[in-house]
XYZ file of C-alpha atoms in Angstrom:
762
model
C 126.830 135.345 150.029
C 127.566 131.617 150.211
C 129.432 131.797 146.881
C 131.741 134.603 147.954
C 134.078 132.546 150.131
C 134.424 129.723 147.578
C 134.970 132.340 144.878
C 137.832 133.927 146.827
C 139.354 130.506 147.547
C 138.952 129.620 143.868
C 140.754 132.800 142.825
C 143.655 132.349 145.241
C 144.188 128.646 144.529
C 143.908 129.138 140.761
C 146.472 131.932 140.792
C 148.776 129.899 143.043
C 148.496 126.842 140.809
C 149.345 128.681 137.602
C 152.066 130.746 139.262
C 153.860 127.720 140.722
C 153.389 125.871 137.430
C 155.042 128.722 135.544
C 157.887 128.804 138.070
C 158.462 125.081 137.544
C 158.405 125.376 133.753
C 160.723 128.397 133.842
C 163.241 126.778 136.178
C 163.245 123.535 134.194
C 163.855 125.404 130.933
C 166.765 127.238 132.554
C 168.265 124.078 134.100
C 168.278 121.805 131.092
C 167.755 121.912 127.368
C 167.033 118.167 127.269
C 163.509 118.557 128.624
C 161.457 120.140 125.839
C 158.432 122.354 126.607
C 156.022 119.519 125.814
C 157.972 117.112 128.056
C 158.035 119.607 130.920
C 154.297 120.189 130.496
C 153.718 116.422 130.534
C 155.660 116.006 133.797
C 153.750 118.871 135.391
C 150.392 117.518 134.203
C 151.224 114.036 135.464
C 151.922 115.319 138.974
C 148.787 117.484 139.006
C 146.553 114.673 137.767
C 148.114 112.167 140.148
C 147.206 114.491 143.008
C 143.647 114.643 141.657
C 143.397 110.835 141.574
C 144.712 110.523 145.118
C 142.354 112.928 146.835
C 139.142 113.100 144.743
C 136.280 110.755 143.923
C 132.832 110.788 142.337
C 130.171 110.405 145.015
C 126.425 110.610 145.507
C 125.397 114.219 146.036
C 122.749 114.311 148.766
C 122.432 118.062 148.610
C 120.410 117.910 145.402
C 116.790 116.831 145.414
C 115.083 116.538 142.084
C 111.303 116.241 141.973
C 110.190 112.789 140.917
C 107.906 114.287 138.297
C 110.809 116.065 136.670
C 113.471 113.440 137.231
C 115.173 112.573 133.982
C 115.346 109.004 132.725
C 119.077 109.123 132.213
C 120.528 105.680 132.709
C 123.583 104.662 134.677
C 125.302 104.184 131.352
C 124.701 107.836 130.525
C 126.196 108.916 133.835
C 129.261 106.797 133.197
C 129.595 108.374 129.771
C 129.448 111.832 131.353
C 132.060 110.765 133.887
C 134.489 109.406 131.292
C 134.024 112.442 129.066
C 134.589 114.803 131.997
C 137.733 113.015 133.169
C 139.186 112.741 129.651
C 138.551 116.401 128.951
C 140.094 117.368 132.296
C 143.275 115.393 131.560
C 143.664 116.813 128.060
C 142.821 120.402 129.036
C 145.283 120.289 131.935
C 148.052 119.133 129.623
C 147.261 121.711 126.938
C 147.100 124.519 129.487
C 150.496 123.551 130.888
C 151.917 123.194 127.400
C 150.725 126.674 126.500
C 152.350 127.974 129.703
C 155.603 126.288 128.686
C 155.458 127.790 125.215
C 154.637 131.366 126.184
C 154.086 133.740 129.049
C 151.176 133.193 131.420
C 149.710 136.518 130.286
C 149.214 135.179 126.762
C 147.576 131.986 128.016
C 145.399 134.111 130.288
C 144.271 136.226 127.347
C 143.106 133.124 125.488
C 141.371 131.768 128.581
C 139.262 134.904 128.762
C 137.404 133.734 125.655
C 136.034 130.782 127.649
C 132.466 132.178 128.020
C 132.015 132.285 124.253
C 133.304 128.752 123.815
C 131.163 127.529 126.727
C 128.048 129.147 125.279
C 128.611 127.398 121.950
C 129.280 124.011 123.586
C 126.239 124.388 125.862
C 124.108 125.214 122.831
C 125.423 122.220 120.859
C 125.202 119.690 123.721
C 122.237 120.840 125.791
C 120.405 122.694 123.023
C 120.124 125.795 125.190
C 119.661 128.773 122.911
C 121.715 131.957 122.933
C 119.413 134.815 123.914
C 119.972 138.452 122.988
C 121.432 139.374 126.357
C 124.050 136.650 126.019
C 124.962 137.615 122.455
C 125.498 141.220 123.555
C 127.203 140.588 126.892
C 129.725 137.911 125.913
C 131.672 140.041 123.385
C 131.672 142.976 125.818
C 132.965 140.914 128.743
C 135.578 139.038 126.722
C 136.791 142.085 124.774
C 136.925 144.317 127.837
C 138.743 141.671 129.858
C 141.341 141.181 127.115
C 142.112 144.901 127.128
C 142.121 145.037 130.932
C 144.697 142.261 131.396
C 147.005 143.368 128.583
C 150.368 144.924 129.498
C 150.433 146.624 126.111
C 147.180 147.044 124.240
C 149.035 146.826 120.924
C 150.067 143.288 121.915
C 146.523 142.008 122.573
C 146.085 140.600 119.099
C 149.610 139.173 119.163
C 149.010 137.573 122.558
C 145.812 135.941 121.323
C 147.120 134.638 118.014
C 150.405 133.294 119.406
C 148.713 130.792 121.713
C 145.515 130.108 119.850
C 146.166 126.455 118.996
C 146.965 125.281 122.520
C 144.991 127.612 124.752
C 141.879 127.646 122.562
C 141.931 123.844 122.401
C 142.116 123.840 126.193
C 139.119 126.192 126.271
C 137.032 123.835 124.160
C 137.977 120.823 126.265
C 137.181 122.642 129.511
C 133.792 123.688 128.170
C 132.984 120.072 127.241
C 134.215 118.942 130.663
C 131.969 121.420 132.440
C 128.918 120.378 130.434
C 129.656 116.723 131.234
C 130.031 117.499 134.932
C 126.679 119.301 134.855
C 125.309 116.009 133.547
C 126.745 114.266 136.612
C 125.151 116.887 138.848
C 121.744 116.197 137.324
C 122.136 112.575 138.397
C 122.947 113.455 142.009
C 126.632 112.777 141.390
C 129.461 115.128 142.234
C 133.258 115.225 142.338
C 134.248 115.432 145.986
C 137.182 115.032 148.341
C 138.242 111.469 149.013
C 138.608 110.779 152.731
C 141.718 108.639 153.029
C 141.862 108.498 156.793
C 144.228 110.366 159.022
C 147.053 107.880 158.492
C 147.101 108.152 154.713
C 146.604 111.895 154.802
C 149.472 112.259 157.245
C 151.645 109.989 155.135
C 150.898 111.972 151.963
C 151.598 115.285 153.671
C 154.761 113.814 155.177
C 156.054 112.666 151.794
C 155.401 116.154 150.405
C 157.235 117.770 153.298
C 160.195 115.378 153.178
C 160.729 115.890 149.446
C 160.588 119.693 149.688
C 162.726 119.812 152.836
C 165.280 117.439 151.317
C 165.593 119.451 148.121
C 166.004 122.668 150.129
C 168.642 121.066 152.362
C 170.562 119.725 149.378
C 170.412 123.159 147.767
C 171.766 124.796 150.936
C 174.607 122.269 150.968
C 175.113 122.932 147.245
C 174.466 119.341 146.261
C 171.562 120.627 144.173
C 171.334 124.012 142.517
C 168.811 126.506 143.963
C 166.937 126.291 140.662
C 166.496 122.535 141.030
C 165.165 122.919 144.563
C 162.768 125.623 143.430
C 161.587 123.476 140.525
C 160.834 120.515 142.817
C 159.016 122.660 145.369
C 156.948 124.508 142.773
C 156.044 121.220 141.057
C 154.629 119.711 144.244
C 152.845 122.899 145.278
C 151.310 123.238 141.835
C 149.839 119.752 142.187
C 148.276 120.623 145.542
C 146.862 123.932 144.295
C 145.564 122.234 141.137
C 143.458 119.818 143.180
C 142.148 122.641 145.353
C 141.001 124.967 142.607
C 139.651 122.121 140.436
C 137.502 120.838 143.305
C 136.145 124.294 144.061
C 135.507 124.925 140.373
C 133.630 121.690 139.645
C 132.009 120.878 142.989
C 130.998 124.308 144.243
C 131.023 127.020 141.583
C 129.832 124.839 138.704
C 127.252 123.240 141.012
C 125.702 126.622 141.739
C 125.902 128.090 138.225
C 125.269 126.963 134.693
C 128.190 126.393 132.344
C 128.245 129.875 130.806
C 127.816 131.595 134.170
C 130.690 129.492 135.491
C 132.836 130.699 132.582
C 131.818 134.301 133.289
C 132.831 133.835 136.924
C 136.139 132.491 135.622
C 136.669 135.728 133.699
C 135.978 137.749 136.844
C 138.419 135.564 138.755
C 141.172 136.121 136.197
C 140.549 139.855 136.092
C 140.779 139.928 139.874
C 144.137 138.125 139.720
C 145.439 140.696 137.242
C 144.110 143.499 139.438
C 146.101 142.039 142.323
C 149.178 142.096 140.091
C 148.464 145.746 139.309
C 148.224 146.809 142.928
C 151.285 144.779 143.916
C 153.334 146.648 141.328
C 154.072 143.568 139.216
C 152.201 145.223 136.371
C 151.269 148.811 135.583
C 147.773 149.939 134.632
C 146.914 152.551 132.036
C 143.760 154.435 131.142
C 143.118 151.922 128.377
C 143.239 149.091 130.931
C 140.656 150.950 133.016
C 138.498 151.397 129.906
C 138.682 147.648 129.312
C 137.484 147.048 132.856
C 134.579 149.439 132.293
C 133.532 147.657 129.087
C 133.738 144.261 130.799
C 131.640 145.596 133.688
C 128.946 146.801 131.277
C 128.922 143.388 129.619
C 128.658 141.711 133.008
C 125.704 143.910 133.949
C 123.960 143.006 130.687
C 124.575 139.316 131.338
C 123.211 139.477 134.896
C 120.196 141.415 133.615
C 119.557 138.684 131.084
C 119.852 135.992 133.742
C 117.291 137.795 135.865
C 114.741 137.252 133.100
C 115.250 133.462 133.029
C 112.396 131.331 134.330
C 112.769 130.184 137.925
C 112.732 126.528 136.887
C 116.092 126.846 135.187
C 117.740 127.694 138.481
C 116.267 124.981 140.650
C 119.041 122.432 140.335
C 121.414 124.674 142.246
C 121.463 124.217 146.048
C 122.591 126.921 148.395
C 122.241 125.284 151.757
C 120.462 122.773 153.914
C 118.670 122.392 157.202
C 121.137 119.959 158.771
C 118.969 119.168 161.775
C 116.042 117.914 159.749
C 118.033 116.829 156.688
C 115.572 118.881 154.675
C 117.320 120.413 151.710
C 115.876 123.413 149.980
C 116.159 124.368 146.357
C 117.616 127.532 145.022
C 114.807 129.776 143.890
C 115.132 132.162 140.986
C 115.345 135.113 143.340
C 118.088 133.517 145.450
C 120.021 132.479 142.356
C 119.940 135.925 140.843
C 121.029 137.500 144.101
C 123.902 135.035 144.478
C 125.270 135.613 140.990
C 124.677 139.360 141.040
C 126.294 139.760 144.460
C 129.377 137.730 143.551
C 129.764 139.570 140.243
C 129.330 143.050 141.684
C 131.625 142.374 144.631
C 134.320 141.055 142.301
C 133.948 143.999 139.935
C 134.091 146.396 142.881
C 137.280 144.743 144.098
C 138.820 145.086 140.643
C 137.824 148.748 140.453
C 139.145 149.440 143.941
C 142.470 147.757 143.266
C 142.884 149.555 139.959
C 142.035 152.871 141.596
C 144.624 152.222 144.276
C 147.190 151.506 141.586
C 146.584 154.881 139.944
C 147.737 156.438 143.216
C 150.806 154.194 143.378
C 153.369 156.770 142.105
C 152.093 159.272 144.688
C 152.183 156.582 147.375
C 155.791 155.732 146.545
C 156.772 159.389 146.568
C 155.123 159.921 149.942
C 156.851 156.756 151.111
C 160.198 158.297 150.225
C 159.334 161.560 151.920
C 158.060 159.923 155.075
C 160.886 157.438 155.461
C 162.952 157.623 158.590
C 166.711 157.380 158.686
C 166.893 153.625 158.311
C 164.314 153.648 155.478
C 162.121 151.066 157.201
C 158.966 152.540 155.695
C 160.064 151.986 152.102
C 158.185 149.281 150.211
C 160.160 146.257 149.098
C 160.390 146.972 145.379
C 163.100 146.182 142.839
C 164.547 149.576 143.727
C 165.061 148.757 147.400
C 165.285 144.987 147.672
C 168.433 143.112 148.661
C 171.068 142.909 145.949
C 172.246 139.566 144.539
C 175.859 138.393 144.505
C 176.556 140.335 147.721
C 176.424 143.655 145.850
C 175.559 146.917 147.588
C 172.744 148.928 146.033
C 172.173 152.334 147.631
C 168.786 153.195 149.079
C 166.915 156.398 148.192
C 168.486 159.626 149.457
C 167.494 160.970 152.861
C 166.966 164.417 151.356
C 163.176 164.782 151.613
C 163.245 168.267 150.098
C 165.063 167.024 147.024
C 162.665 164.133 146.515
C 159.676 166.413 146.979
C 160.966 168.832 144.354
C 161.555 166.009 141.891
C 158.398 163.991 142.671
C 156.904 164.536 139.213
C 160.116 163.459 137.471
C 160.437 160.393 139.697
C 156.990 159.173 138.626
C 157.500 159.622 134.855
C 157.185 156.798 132.371
C 160.587 157.321 130.777
C 159.735 155.261 127.716
C 157.367 158.120 126.892
C 160.083 160.689 127.695
C 163.167 158.913 126.317
C 165.368 162.003 126.052
C 164.637 163.532 129.479
C 166.163 160.865 131.711
C 169.206 162.912 132.808
C 167.399 165.771 134.527
C 168.020 164.682 138.130
C 171.387 162.885 138.140
C 173.680 165.900 137.494
C 172.119 167.762 140.438
C 173.182 165.052 142.919
C 176.432 165.502 144.848
C 177.281 162.204 146.545
C 178.321 158.893 145.038
C 175.472 157.003 146.714
C 172.868 159.431 145.380
C 174.189 159.262 141.824
C 174.375 155.464 141.835
C 170.864 155.244 143.314
C 169.399 157.510 140.630
C 171.118 155.677 137.777
C 170.014 152.288 139.087
C 166.486 153.614 139.573
C 166.408 154.576 135.892
C 167.763 151.177 134.875
C 165.114 149.316 136.869
C 162.212 151.542 135.840
C 163.003 151.594 132.125
C 163.977 147.952 131.725
C 160.882 146.853 133.650
C 158.774 148.813 131.188
C 160.592 147.471 128.128
C 160.410 143.892 129.376
C 156.628 144.138 129.437
C 156.318 141.072 131.644
C 158.915 139.019 129.778
C 160.948 136.819 132.099
C 163.430 135.271 129.656
C 166.363 136.867 127.874
C 169.313 136.070 125.659
C 172.453 138.084 126.425
C 174.635 138.409 123.343
C 178.202 139.577 122.769
C 179.205 139.995 126.421
C 182.828 140.910 127.118
C 185.611 138.575 128.248
C 188.605 140.688 127.195
C 190.962 142.626 129.465
C 189.480 146.079 128.944
C 188.057 146.108 132.464
C 185.204 148.472 131.632
C 183.385 146.177 129.211
C 183.290 143.182 131.588
C 182.070 145.623 134.267
C 179.207 146.467 131.905
C 178.468 142.745 131.596
C 178.437 142.388 135.377
C 176.059 145.318 135.736
C 173.733 143.913 133.070
C 173.603 140.476 134.693
C 173.025 141.997 138.142
C 170.142 144.077 136.777
C 168.531 141.053 135.130
C 168.899 139.095 138.359
C 167.307 141.990 140.202
C 164.293 141.861 137.873
C 163.981 138.043 138.070
C 164.801 137.614 134.393
C 166.280 134.243 133.426
C 169.098 134.230 130.870
C 168.265 131.237 128.663
C 171.256 131.716 126.352
C 174.407 133.828 126.332
C 177.518 134.094 124.208
C 180.676 136.133 124.607
C 182.077 138.255 121.793
C 184.329 135.540 120.434
C 181.629 132.879 120.649
C 178.740 134.645 118.938
C 179.502 132.698 115.773
C 177.095 131.161 113.285
C 176.937 127.799 115.076
C 176.073 129.302 118.453
C 173.604 131.745 116.936
C 171.925 128.812 115.213
C 171.690 127.061 118.577
C 170.227 130.228 120.112
C 167.630 130.383 117.360
C 166.593 126.799 118.108
C 166.210 127.643 121.793
C 164.101 130.681 120.900
C 161.564 128.385 119.233
C 160.400 127.490 122.733
C 159.354 131.108 123.324
C 157.584 133.894 121.514
C 157.948 137.649 121.302
C 155.856 138.178 124.437
C 158.084 135.986 126.605
C 161.656 136.473 125.325
C 163.828 139.539 124.724
C 167.217 139.711 122.980
C 169.816 141.823 124.815
C 173.005 143.126 123.222
C 176.097 144.125 125.210
C 176.573 147.808 125.942
C 179.856 149.691 125.625
C 181.600 152.248 123.469
C 181.873 150.356 120.197
C 178.836 151.553 118.241
C 180.022 152.592 114.750
C 183.593 153.064 116.010
C 184.522 149.358 115.946
C 183.207 147.623 112.836
C 183.591 144.055 114.115
C 181.067 144.739 116.894
C 178.507 146.094 114.423
C 178.959 143.070 112.151
C 178.238 140.723 115.073
C 175.155 142.728 116.006
C 173.946 142.641 112.397
C 174.078 138.831 112.442
C 172.122 138.732 115.685
C 169.477 141.175 114.460
C 169.035 139.156 111.272
C 168.651 135.931 113.274
C 165.956 137.332 115.575
C 163.890 139.830 113.567
C 160.673 138.709 115.277
C 161.861 139.289 118.863
C 162.178 142.621 120.695
C 165.854 143.539 120.947
C 167.607 145.995 123.250
C 171.110 147.330 122.676
C 172.343 148.352 126.120
C 173.925 151.770 126.705
C 176.446 152.711 124.019
C 178.636 155.588 122.905
C 179.084 156.405 119.227
C 182.666 157.058 118.202
C 182.932 158.835 114.853
C 186.374 159.416 113.387
C 187.865 159.919 109.949
C 188.563 156.236 109.447
C 185.001 154.986 109.832
C 182.948 157.243 107.572
C 182.421 154.408 105.074
C 181.385 152.039 107.863
C 178.873 154.641 109.045
C 176.833 154.009 105.889
C 176.766 150.311 106.741
C 175.606 151.130 110.269
C 172.757 153.199 108.868
C 171.517 150.036 107.155
C 171.977 147.919 110.283
C 170.302 150.187 112.835
C 167.777 152.338 110.952
C 164.048 151.601 110.743
C 164.158 148.629 113.100
C 160.746 148.488 114.777
C 161.775 145.768 117.240
C 165.070 147.422 118.216
C 165.650 149.856 121.086
C 169.062 151.504 121.493
C 170.279 153.067 124.740
C 172.741 155.938 124.233
C 174.764 156.874 127.303
C 175.491 160.530 126.502
C 173.762 163.338 124.643
C 176.472 163.605 122.011
C 175.916 159.968 121.006
C 172.151 160.426 121.207
C 172.345 163.317 118.734
C 174.393 161.233 116.306
C 171.958 158.322 116.603
C 168.985 160.601 115.966
C 170.718 161.880 112.851
C 171.884 158.567 111.408
C 169.409 155.929 112.714
C 165.883 157.173 111.929
C 162.905 154.932 112.557
C 164.475 153.151 115.552
C 163.563 153.707 119.204
C 166.327 155.609 121.003
C 166.714 156.426 124.698
C 169.222 158.403 126.736
C 170.344 155.943 129.420
C 173.429 155.742 131.683
C 176.140 153.102 131.483
C 175.148 149.606 132.613
C 178.220 149.096 134.841
C 176.353 151.072 137.508
C 174.290 147.910 137.988
C 177.146 146.611 140.153
C 176.251 149.187 142.806
C 178.536 150.848 145.317
C 181.666 148.840 146.102
C 183.555 149.384 149.385
C 187.349 149.348 149.361
C 188.571 145.851 150.108
C 192.323 146.531 150.107
C 194.578 149.350 151.311
C 196.183 151.593 148.681
C 199.833 151.159 147.801
C 200.204 154.406 145.831
C 199.184 158.023 146.043
C 197.887 158.034 142.476
C 196.900 155.346 139.993
C 196.940 156.919 136.536
C 195.108 155.062 133.745
C 196.563 156.216 130.451
C 195.265 154.652 127.281
C 197.457 154.484 124.198
C 194.922 153.665 121.473
C 193.196 155.869 118.905
C 190.634 157.167 121.416
C 193.353 158.928 123.413
C 193.876 162.651 122.907
C 197.645 162.101 122.998
C 198.319 164.252 126.071
C 201.709 164.117 127.798
C 202.373 162.959 131.352
C 204.283 165.680 133.216
C 207.228 165.107 135.495
C 206.090 163.469 138.730
C 207.195 165.110 142.021
C 209.496 162.911 144.067
C 207.213 163.062 147.104
C 204.401 161.290 145.208
C 204.122 157.610 144.396
C 202.381 157.280 141.036
C 201.665 154.379 138.685
C 201.083 155.344 135.040
C 199.802 152.702 132.639
C 196.771 151.052 131.094
C 194.763 148.377 132.844
C 194.776 146.244 129.702
C 198.121 144.868 130.889
C 196.763 144.045 134.371
C 196.030 140.406 133.614
C 193.202 138.327 135.091
C 192.895 134.612 135.727
C 190.315 132.879 133.574
C 187.178 131.379 135.084
C 185.539 128.052 134.388
C 183.001 129.727 132.094
C 183.109 132.858 129.927
C 180.633 134.577 132.261
C 182.808 133.861 135.294
C 185.802 135.217 133.390
C 183.871 138.402 132.671
C 183.092 138.926 136.361
C 186.695 138.178 137.355
C 187.997 140.808 134.921
C 185.474 143.381 136.144
C 186.417 142.953 139.794
C 190.099 142.843 138.888
C 189.541 146.328 137.489
C 188.136 147.397 140.851
C 191.253 146.009 142.539
C 193.449 147.854 140.042
C 191.899 151.197 141.012
C 192.034 150.543 144.762
C 195.826 150.596 144.656
C 195.643 154.398 144.530
C 194.453 156.837 147.160
C 193.145 158.883 144.221
C 192.822 158.089 140.516
C 193.558 159.887 137.255
C 191.861 158.349 134.229
C 191.295 158.986 130.559
C 189.089 155.878 130.317
C 185.368 156.316 130.913
C 185.132 153.226 133.089
C 188.060 154.368 135.164
C 185.674 157.191 136.062
C 182.584 154.977 136.513
C 184.295 152.335 138.650
C 185.925 155.069 140.752
C 182.427 156.464 141.364
C 181.280 153.011 142.503
C 184.323 152.750 144.799
C 183.930 156.294 146.120
C 187.527 157.154 145.155
C 188.228 160.842 144.403
C 189.490 161.103 140.847
C 190.368 163.281 137.884
C 188.981 162.741 134.380
C 191.059 163.693 131.357
C 188.797 164.393 128.395
C 189.658 163.230 124.879
C 189.081 166.061 122.397
C 187.968 166.112 119.625
C 185.708 163.185 120.641
C 184.772 164.434 124.151
C 183.594 160.997 125.245
C 184.173 161.545 128.974
C 182.884 165.101 129.263
C 179.688 164.266 127.388
C 178.940 161.380 129.749
C 179.833 163.425 132.822
C 177.512 166.289 131.840
C 174.521 163.937 131.754
C 175.117 161.806 134.826
C 177.952 162.753 137.200
C 178.464 166.513 136.837
C 177.329 167.166 140.409
C 179.865 164.910 142.132
C 182.100 166.939 144.418
C 184.999 164.463 144.425
C 185.611 164.423 140.659
C 187.332 166.967 138.431
C 187.377 167.221 134.621
C 190.512 168.450 132.823
C 192.045 168.179 129.343
C 195.824 168.032 129.913
C 198.242 165.916 131.908
C 199.573 168.917 133.821
C 196.084 169.896 134.971
C 195.348 166.312 135.928
C 198.395 166.000 138.172
C 197.708 169.351 139.821
C 194.065 168.506 140.529
C 194.978 165.048 141.837
C 197.324 166.618 144.376
C 194.548 168.960 145.473
C 192.208 165.980 145.934
C 194.848 164.297 148.091
C 194.987 167.370 150.304
C 191.219 167.910 150.433
C 190.406 164.318 151.402
C 193.528 163.603 153.455
C 191.559 162.847 156.596
C 189.170 160.402 154.930
C 191.474 158.594 152.513
C 193.109 155.367 153.706
C 196.833 155.568 154.255
C 199.312 153.809 152.009
C 200.416 150.332 152.977
C 204.050 149.633 152.214
C 204.893 146.103 151.122
C 208.388 144.898 151.980
């Protein structure tokens, strides 16, 4: 089992190297547009290769003894040629690998890398004239094909993932295969790439420089001299260099020393599958039955390959040492039996680990459900997932309910893949009775569904976000940004409604050239302006036409149909129908029904409003009024009358459009300022009456008892409430002003003991 420990170290260091490299490339792309993907890849490669030069050397390998009778007559010149070829190929392959990482997601690069055994077999045949036997011809397609299916997030994207990175990643494959063959030539001449001993002083100095740079960048980030992204980029760059040296040394000096070139490539496939399996069990990816089938096919191919290797003559294995008698300095050769056992053991153990991890992942939904049921009052037993982790921006995201009976009854629903049940998402929410429970359930849906739709993508463009004084739309923007932050998605471009013009969309298109459809998603602002406000649909049409090749998500919308927009409805049918790359969230069943009728051929989902992404918001100021009454005066209003207000009540009646907000330094800051100004507007009342949907939603987030006035004949508020907030005990739905005032007074009486008292300002 002497290969097992190096194999594990190889797997861990390889994963760490590529992960930190991707973090660096992602952070750099988010920090500056000056550094192109190829420039960022060049910087990363330079650091990695510099680390290699500092700590590695080519030395005499005393662990290999070649019989004099069989010693080749390769000259020193030949060894130098092998060395220069190996080093050149290593430099070029490192750069191309990093460039492919900068151009697309790591998953796509990984998919290409899985074809390495085939490329290695061809190179080995061309260089060393080693023929391809039947076992190899059968096993290689099985292993490569099965591995591609196993690592894919979406099997339908396998072909897309392969073709999108073929030029860079396949070129890297070829170069790595040539490098490995050249290094095998060095091994045959008793030469090996090994660690350079620099002495304790130089080693300490190198480690000290590393530590000082990382500590300095972290300190500057804490003091806000540098941005956190810059600090993370510096740290990940240095760590990637260290991990690159580690896994390269293990790969060339240990694994490649013990195996031939094709077997080394096969071990590489196992290593990458193991990394993906670790991602599955950690919850970073989700496994399907098709993924498991891919693993089974790859395992069959691996068994065929090992079987074929067992039939190879013992002589072909003798250049591979497994150990030495240190006391007598007598080194023994690896016999055919030992070699077969080593390879077979490492392969079977790795495959078993993959199978075990995948099996564990199939139990993950049950494990999470049991975790909820077994959690104590402070929820310490809950796993740290996107649903329970700390919220950014100081927001407060509720934890799962303490009601074990409720969670047990709904365990099956909680484990659903809602993208496969897009119209059943509102089954649980209306049965919940507290604000925290409702907000938790809605956020859980947001996280679960968006994670699935992202499919591993970590970059997004947020289009058409709101910076106008209708407080609800900026609140939607805030919720969207908070959700993306929660899912570690980087916004690489954004434009507010007034700035999504042709020039900025052209700039966005240029930025998108640095990504592909497996790494970038286009996100469109949610709200209540689908069909009802033509200008919003025209902007979205421009965006959809600019990015037809990227997946696009229109966040939760309501459809407002009225007599004046019947002609525009025909235009909307053209814009939104039969769009394979478009997904539309509808935030109430009435809008969902209209979308199903008018937008065929486009993916639709029933999903709650995105403003819930802000989470629960505690009161931060005492009320100054008994009732704050939001009364809109536009065409969406039902035109109800405000009754006479009793003299013993202090009531403000008006729309929050006139409650002005200071502008921020950027449009996004302005959007957040408007959203939180809306929260301040509502906190002035002990209770709230509202005919605006987001007066209702933000009151839910604040925990303020309130009355909703519906707007017949459109029924925008009641339709939303039926799907998501019908169970709340501190909200009431009415249709007239008289009913609203009466119910508000009853709420004041019912919650008198828990509502804050009015502060009088003199």
